[in-house]
């Protein structure tokens, strides 16, 4: 696994461990206030942390599938395929004190770009009902067409990077959720 850094998120209300070379997309273009988006410096991989309204009408595995399908719809995916949905052990999460339910989903989304890519998507859903929030962490892994440009200085991110982001995500200021 490549070098990492502890990174403040959402104005310091959260923090998490990210790959050192991760580029904060908000330095390049506008990003919605409820998102933190990071991209790999060479390949098209991205890591997205989103604070979303709690979808209390879906529970368990169905909640993970709901968010996967919702993101696919927003991105204009032409096809969606869920490969696996597994519960996350809350004891492994830095957010274990406020997370009541956690799921990890892996699947593929056919994204309508010029070459219609099948993007591998890994999502972790951390449910924080006391804050009326679903925290969604997404790792987008398009095919590595430019693998020849990736050297030892910029290896592609791995599932280990995603897992470290998910497990290290820490809440520092619950006021980010407003008055409860």
PDB file of C-alpha atoms in Angstrom:
ATOM      1  CA  UNK A   1       0.000   0.000   0.000  1.00  0.00           C
ATOM      2  CA  UNK A   2       1.283   3.458  -0.881  1.00  0.00           C
ATOM      3  CA  UNK A   3       2.017   6.224   1.651  1.00  0.00           C
ATOM      4  CA  UNK A   4      -0.969   7.807   3.397  1.00  0.00           C
ATOM      5  CA  UNK A   5      -1.900  10.989   5.261  1.00  0.00           C
ATOM      6  CA  UNK A   6      -4.540  11.951   7.787  1.00  0.00           C
ATOM      7  CA  UNK A   7      -6.825  14.333   5.938  1.00  0.00           C
ATOM      8  CA  UNK A   8      -9.407  16.747   7.382  1.00  0.00           C
ATOM      9  CA  UNK A   9     -12.813  16.480   5.685  1.00  0.00           C
ATOM     10  CA  UNK A  10     -15.851  18.768   5.655  1.00  0.00           C
ATOM     11  CA  UNK A  11     -13.955  21.672   7.206  1.00  0.00           C
ATOM     12  CA  UNK A  12     -12.417  19.458   9.889  1.00  0.00           C
ATOM     13  CA  UNK A  13     -15.713  17.978  11.104  1.00  0.00           C
ATOM     14  CA  UNK A  14     -14.379  14.577   9.971  1.00  0.00           C
ATOM     15  CA  UNK A  15     -10.964  13.170   9.133  1.00  0.00           C
ATOM     16  CA  UNK A  16      -9.743  10.030   7.440  1.00  0.00           C
ATOM     17  CA  UNK A  17      -6.606   8.411   6.092  1.00  0.00           C
ATOM     18  CA  UNK A  18      -6.122   8.899   2.346  1.00  0.00           C
ATOM     19  CA  UNK A  19      -3.328   8.051  -0.103  1.00  0.00           C
ATOM     20  CA  UNK A  20      -0.707  10.838  -0.003  1.00  0.00           C
ATOM     21  CA  UNK A  21      -1.007  11.602  -3.717  1.00  0.00           C
ATOM     22  CA  UNK A  22      -4.820  11.957  -3.654  1.00  0.00           C
ATOM     23  CA  UNK A  23      -5.847  15.223  -5.320  1.00  0.00           C
ATOM     24  CA  UNK A  24      -8.670  17.213  -3.724  1.00  0.00           C
ATOM     25  CA  UNK A  25     -11.057  17.738  -6.649  1.00  0.00           C
ATOM     26  CA  UNK A  26     -12.449  20.907  -5.004  1.00  0.00           C
ATOM     27  CA  UNK A  27      -9.104  22.522  -5.908  1.00  0.00           C
ATOM     28  CA  UNK A  28      -9.950  21.868  -9.588  1.00  0.00           C
ATOM     29  CA  UNK A  29     -13.714  22.394  -9.839  1.00  0.00           C
ATOM     30  CA  UNK A  30     -16.765  23.060  -7.654  1.00  0.00           C
ATOM     31  CA  UNK A  31     -17.862  20.125  -5.480  1.00  0.00           C
ATOM     32  CA  UNK A  32     -21.214  20.058  -3.610  1.00  0.00           C
ATOM     33  CA  UNK A  33     -20.967  20.919   0.103  1.00  0.00           C
ATOM     34  CA  UNK A  34     -22.127  17.428   1.085  1.00  0.00           C
ATOM     35  CA  UNK A  35     -19.231  15.760  -0.779  1.00  0.00           C
ATOM     36  CA  UNK A  36     -15.485  15.364  -0.517  1.00  0.00           C
ATOM     37  CA  UNK A  37     -13.997  14.068  -3.775  1.00  0.00           C
ATOM     38  CA  UNK A  38     -10.436  12.919  -4.391  1.00  0.00           C
ATOM     39  CA  UNK A  39      -8.885  11.644  -7.608  1.00  0.00           C
ATOM     40  CA  UNK A  40      -5.755   9.714  -8.471  1.00  0.00           C
ATOM     41  CA  UNK A  41      -3.104  11.920 -10.141  1.00  0.00           C
ATOM     42  CA  UNK A  42      -2.755   9.696 -13.228  1.00  0.00           C
ATOM     43  CA  UNK A  43      -5.545   7.158 -13.651  1.00  0.00           C
ATOM     44  CA  UNK A  44      -9.296   7.823 -13.433  1.00  0.00           C
ATOM     45  CA  UNK A  45      -9.798   6.355  -9.946  1.00  0.00           C
ATOM     46  CA  UNK A  46     -11.728   8.425  -7.422  1.00  0.00           C
ATOM     47  CA  UNK A  47     -12.734   8.331  -3.766  1.00  0.00           C
ATOM     48  CA  UNK A  48     -15.945  10.133  -2.771  1.00  0.00           C
ATOM     49  CA  UNK A  49     -17.322  10.738   0.714  1.00  0.00           C
ATOM     50  CA  UNK A  50     -20.951  11.929   0.801  1.00  0.00           C
ATOM     51  CA  UNK A  51     -23.232  13.019   3.618  1.00  0.00           C
ATOM     52  CA  UNK A  52     -26.736  12.086   2.481  1.00  0.00           C
ATOM     53  CA  UNK A  53     -30.198  12.217   3.987  1.00  0.00           C
ATOM     54  CA  UNK A  54     -31.013   9.023   5.857  1.00  0.00           C
ATOM     55  CA  UNK A  55     -33.171   6.801   3.648  1.00  0.00           C
ATOM     56  CA  UNK A  56     -35.194   5.290   6.478  1.00  0.00           C
ATOM     57  CA  UNK A  57     -37.590   3.555   4.066  1.00  0.00           C
ATOM     58  CA  UNK A  58     -34.847   1.003   3.216  1.00  0.00           C
ATOM     59  CA  UNK A  59     -32.931  -1.128   5.687  1.00  0.00           C
ATOM     60  CA  UNK A  60     -30.038  -3.531   5.689  1.00  0.00           C
ATOM     61  CA  UNK A  61     -28.686  -4.819   2.414  1.00  0.00           C
ATOM     62  CA  UNK A  62     -31.523  -3.049   0.566  1.00  0.00           C
ATOM     63  CA  UNK A  63     -30.160   0.316   1.752  1.00  0.00           C
ATOM     64  CA  UNK A  64     -26.745  -0.427   0.210  1.00  0.00           C
ATOM     65  CA  UNK A  65     -28.403  -1.461  -3.059  1.00  0.00           C
ATOM     66  CA  UNK A  66     -30.626   1.643  -3.001  1.00  0.00           C
ATOM     67  CA  UNK A  67     -27.610   3.984  -2.838  1.00  0.00           C
ATOM     68  CA  UNK A  68     -25.723   2.015  -5.517  1.00  0.00           C
ATOM     69  CA  UNK A  69     -28.694   2.319  -7.880  1.00  0.00           C
ATOM     70  CA  UNK A  70     -29.220   5.982  -6.988  1.00  0.00           C
ATOM     71  CA  UNK A  71     -25.591   6.881  -7.745  1.00  0.00           C
ATOM     72  CA  UNK A  72     -25.757   4.872 -10.984  1.00  0.00           C
ATOM     73  CA  UNK A  73     -28.876   6.792 -12.018  1.00  0.00           C
ATOM     74  CA  UNK A  74     -27.269  10.162 -11.276  1.00  0.00           C
ATOM     75  CA  UNK A  75     -24.210   9.169 -13.325  1.00  0.00           C
ATOM     76  CA  UNK A  76     -26.368   7.997 -16.216  1.00  0.00           C
ATOM     77  CA  UNK A  77     -25.200   4.387 -15.974  1.00  0.00           C
ATOM     78  CA  UNK A  78     -26.688   2.250 -18.742  1.00  0.00           C
ATOM     79  CA  UNK A  79     -26.377  -0.957 -16.743  1.00  0.00           C
ATOM     80  CA  UNK A  80     -25.870  -1.815 -13.082  1.00  0.00           C
ATOM     81  CA  UNK A  81     -24.721  -5.121 -11.638  1.00  0.00           C
ATOM     82  CA  UNK A  82     -24.278  -5.820  -7.919  1.00  0.00           C
ATOM     83  CA  UNK A  83     -21.598  -8.449  -7.343  1.00  0.00           C
ATOM     84  CA  UNK A  84     -21.682  -8.605  -3.542  1.00  0.00           C
ATOM     85  CA  UNK A  85     -23.159  -6.929  -0.458  1.00  0.00           C
ATOM     86  CA  UNK A  86     -21.680  -7.692   2.950  1.00  0.00           C
ATOM     87  CA  UNK A  87     -22.234  -6.276   6.431  1.00  0.00           C
ATOM     88  CA  UNK A  88     -19.263  -4.397   7.905  1.00  0.00           C
ATOM     89  CA  UNK A  89     -18.157  -5.204  11.434  1.00  0.00           C
ATOM     90  CA  UNK A  90     -18.906  -2.024  13.402  1.00  0.00           C
ATOM     91  CA  UNK A  91     -16.049  -2.789  15.814  1.00  0.00           C
ATOM     92  CA  UNK A  92     -13.574  -2.137  12.976  1.00  0.00           C
ATOM     93  CA  UNK A  93     -14.871   1.396  12.386  1.00  0.00           C
ATOM     94  CA  UNK A  94     -13.605   4.578  14.033  1.00  0.00           C
ATOM     95  CA  UNK A  95     -17.284   5.657  13.805  1.00  0.00           C
ATOM     96  CA  UNK A  96     -18.467   2.608  15.783  1.00  0.00           C
ATOM     97  CA  UNK A  97     -19.896   4.860  18.515  1.00  0.00           C
ATOM     98  CA  UNK A  98     -22.409   6.543  16.198  1.00  0.00           C
ATOM     99  CA  UNK A  99     -22.782   4.080  13.313  1.00  0.00           C
ATOM    100  CA  UNK A 100     -25.659   1.665  13.865  1.00  0.00           C
ATOM    101  CA  UNK A 101     -25.393  -0.262  10.611  1.00  0.00           C
ATOM    102  CA  UNK A 102     -22.697  -0.566   7.925  1.00  0.00           C
ATOM    103  CA  UNK A 103     -22.536  -2.334   4.571  1.00  0.00           C
ATOM    104  CA  UNK A 104     -20.014  -2.709   1.789  1.00  0.00           C
ATOM    105  CA  UNK A 105     -21.152  -3.307  -1.784  1.00  0.00           C
ATOM    106  CA  UNK A 106     -19.126  -4.126  -4.890  1.00  0.00           C
ATOM    107  CA  UNK A 107     -20.537  -3.946  -8.370  1.00  0.00           C
ATOM    108  CA  UNK A 108     -20.166  -2.677 -11.894  1.00  0.00           C
ATOM    109  CA  UNK A 109     -21.766   0.285 -13.608  1.00  0.00           C
ATOM    110  CA  UNK A 110     -21.663   0.785 -17.352  1.00  0.00           C
ATOM    111  CA  UNK A 111     -20.940   4.492 -17.636  1.00  0.00           C
ATOM    112  CA  UNK A 112     -22.010   6.258 -20.811  1.00  0.00           C
ATOM    113  CA  UNK A 113     -18.748   7.874 -21.859  1.00  0.00           C
ATOM    114  CA  UNK A 114     -17.180   7.926 -25.288  1.00  0.00           C
ATOM    115  CA  UNK A 115     -16.037   4.317 -24.869  1.00  0.00           C
ATOM    116  CA  UNK A 116     -18.829   3.006 -22.585  1.00  0.00           C
ATOM    117  CA  UNK A 117     -16.671   1.802 -19.702  1.00  0.00           C
ATOM    118  CA  UNK A 118     -17.588  -0.832 -17.155  1.00  0.00           C
ATOM    119  CA  UNK A 119     -16.515   0.845 -13.913  1.00  0.00           C
ATOM    120  CA  UNK A 120     -15.968  -1.266 -10.823  1.00  0.00           C
ATOM    121  CA  UNK A 121     -17.611   0.492  -7.882  1.00  0.00           C
ATOM    122  CA  UNK A 122     -17.011  -0.270  -4.223  1.00  0.00           C
ATOM    123  CA  UNK A 123     -19.313   1.491  -1.752  1.00  0.00           C
ATOM    124  CA  UNK A 124     -19.443   1.566   2.020  1.00  0.00           C
ATOM    125  CA  UNK A 125     -22.683   2.738   3.590  1.00  0.00           C
ATOM    126  CA  UNK A 126     -22.437   3.895   7.203  1.00  0.00           C
ATOM    127  CA  UNK A 127     -25.858   4.647   8.696  1.00  0.00           C
ATOM    128  CA  UNK A 128     -26.025   7.376  11.330  1.00  0.00           C
ATOM    129  CA  UNK A 129     -29.735   7.568  12.239  1.00  0.00           C
ATOM    130  CA  UNK A 130     -29.201   9.839  15.255  1.00  0.00           C
ATOM    131  CA  UNK A 131     -27.971  12.452  12.736  1.00  0.00           C
ATOM    132  CA  UNK A 132     -30.554  11.497  10.067  1.00  0.00           C
ATOM    133  CA  UNK A 133     -27.581  10.744   7.794  1.00  0.00           C
ATOM    134  CA  UNK A 134     -26.409   8.018   5.449  1.00  0.00           C
ATOM    135  CA  UNK A 135     -22.663   8.375   4.960  1.00  0.00           C
ATOM    136  CA  UNK A 136     -21.692   6.922   1.582  1.00  0.00           C
ATOM    137  CA  UNK A 137     -18.063   6.278   0.640  1.00  0.00           C
ATOM    138  CA  UNK A 138     -17.429   5.315  -2.977  1.00  0.00           C
ATOM    139  CA  UNK A 139     -14.287   4.004  -4.684  1.00  0.00           C
ATOM    140  CA  UNK A 140     -14.614   4.203  -8.479  1.00  0.00           C
ATOM    141  CA  UNK A 141     -12.210   1.938 -10.328  1.00  0.00           C
ATOM    142  CA  UNK A 142     -12.425   2.308 -14.119  1.00  0.00           C
ATOM    143  CA  UNK A 143     -10.411  -0.039 -16.329  1.00  0.00           C
ATOM    144  CA  UNK A 144      -6.755   0.946 -16.149  1.00  0.00           C
ATOM    145  CA  UNK A 145      -6.259   1.797 -19.826  1.00  0.00           C
ATOM    146  CA  UNK A 146      -3.273   3.966 -18.998  1.00  0.00           C
ATOM    147  CA  UNK A 147      -1.518   1.303 -16.873  1.00  0.00           C
ATOM    148  CA  UNK A 148       1.755   1.914 -18.752  1.00  0.00           C
ATOM    149  CA  UNK A 149       1.902   5.425 -17.261  1.00  0.00           C
ATOM    150  CA  UNK A 150       1.567   4.110 -13.724  1.00  0.00           C
ATOM    151  CA  UNK A 151       4.952   3.563 -12.197  1.00  0.00           C
ATOM    152  CA  UNK A 152       6.197   2.876  -8.710  1.00  0.00           C
ATOM    153  CA  UNK A 153       5.757   6.590  -7.900  1.00  0.00           C
ATOM    154  CA  UNK A 154       2.012   6.502  -8.688  1.00  0.00           C
ATOM    155  CA  UNK A 155       0.600   2.984  -8.293  1.00  0.00           C
ATOM    156  CA  UNK A 156      -3.165   2.610  -8.715  1.00  0.00           C
ATOM    157  CA  UNK A 157      -5.177   2.636  -5.510  1.00  0.00           C
ATOM    158  CA  UNK A 158      -6.248  -0.677  -4.061  1.00  0.00           C
ATOM    159  CA  UNK A 159      -9.113  -1.995  -1.993  1.00  0.00           C
ATOM    160  CA  UNK A 160      -6.778  -1.620   0.997  1.00  0.00           C
ATOM    161  CA  UNK A 161      -6.803   2.163   0.461  1.00  0.00           C
ATOM    162  CA  UNK A 162     -10.602   2.133   0.360  1.00  0.00           C
ATOM    163  CA  UNK A 163     -10.833  -0.020   3.493  1.00  0.00           C
ATOM    164  CA  UNK A 164      -8.423   2.281   5.330  1.00  0.00           C
ATOM    165  CA  UNK A 165     -10.513   5.333   4.375  1.00  0.00           C
ATOM    166  CA  UNK A 166     -13.700   3.622   5.605  1.00  0.00           C
ATOM    167  CA  UNK A 167     -12.302   2.287   8.878  1.00  0.00           C
ATOM    168  CA  UNK A 168     -10.361   5.443   9.806  1.00  0.00           C
ATOM    169  CA  UNK A 169     -13.205   7.909   9.113  1.00  0.00           C
ATOM    170  CA  UNK A 170     -13.609   9.850  12.358  1.00  0.00           C
ATOM    171  CA  UNK A 171     -16.213  12.396  13.454  1.00  0.00           C
ATOM    172  CA  UNK A 172     -14.730  15.390  15.311  1.00  0.00           C
ATOM    173  CA  UNK A 173     -17.626  17.853  15.262  1.00  0.00           C
ATOM    174  CA  UNK A 174     -21.224  16.568  15.276  1.00  0.00           C
ATOM    175  CA  UNK A 175     -22.409  20.157  14.723  1.00  0.00           C
ATOM    176  CA  UNK A 176     -21.894  19.490  11.020  1.00  0.00           C
ATOM    177  CA  UNK A 177     -25.279  17.771  11.143  1.00  0.00           C
ATOM    178  CA  UNK A 178     -27.017  20.862  12.539  1.00  0.00           C
ATOM    179  CA  UNK A 179     -29.130  20.824  15.672  1.00  0.00           C
ATOM    180  CA  UNK A 180     -30.575  17.392  16.374  1.00  0.00           C
TER     181      UNK A 180
END
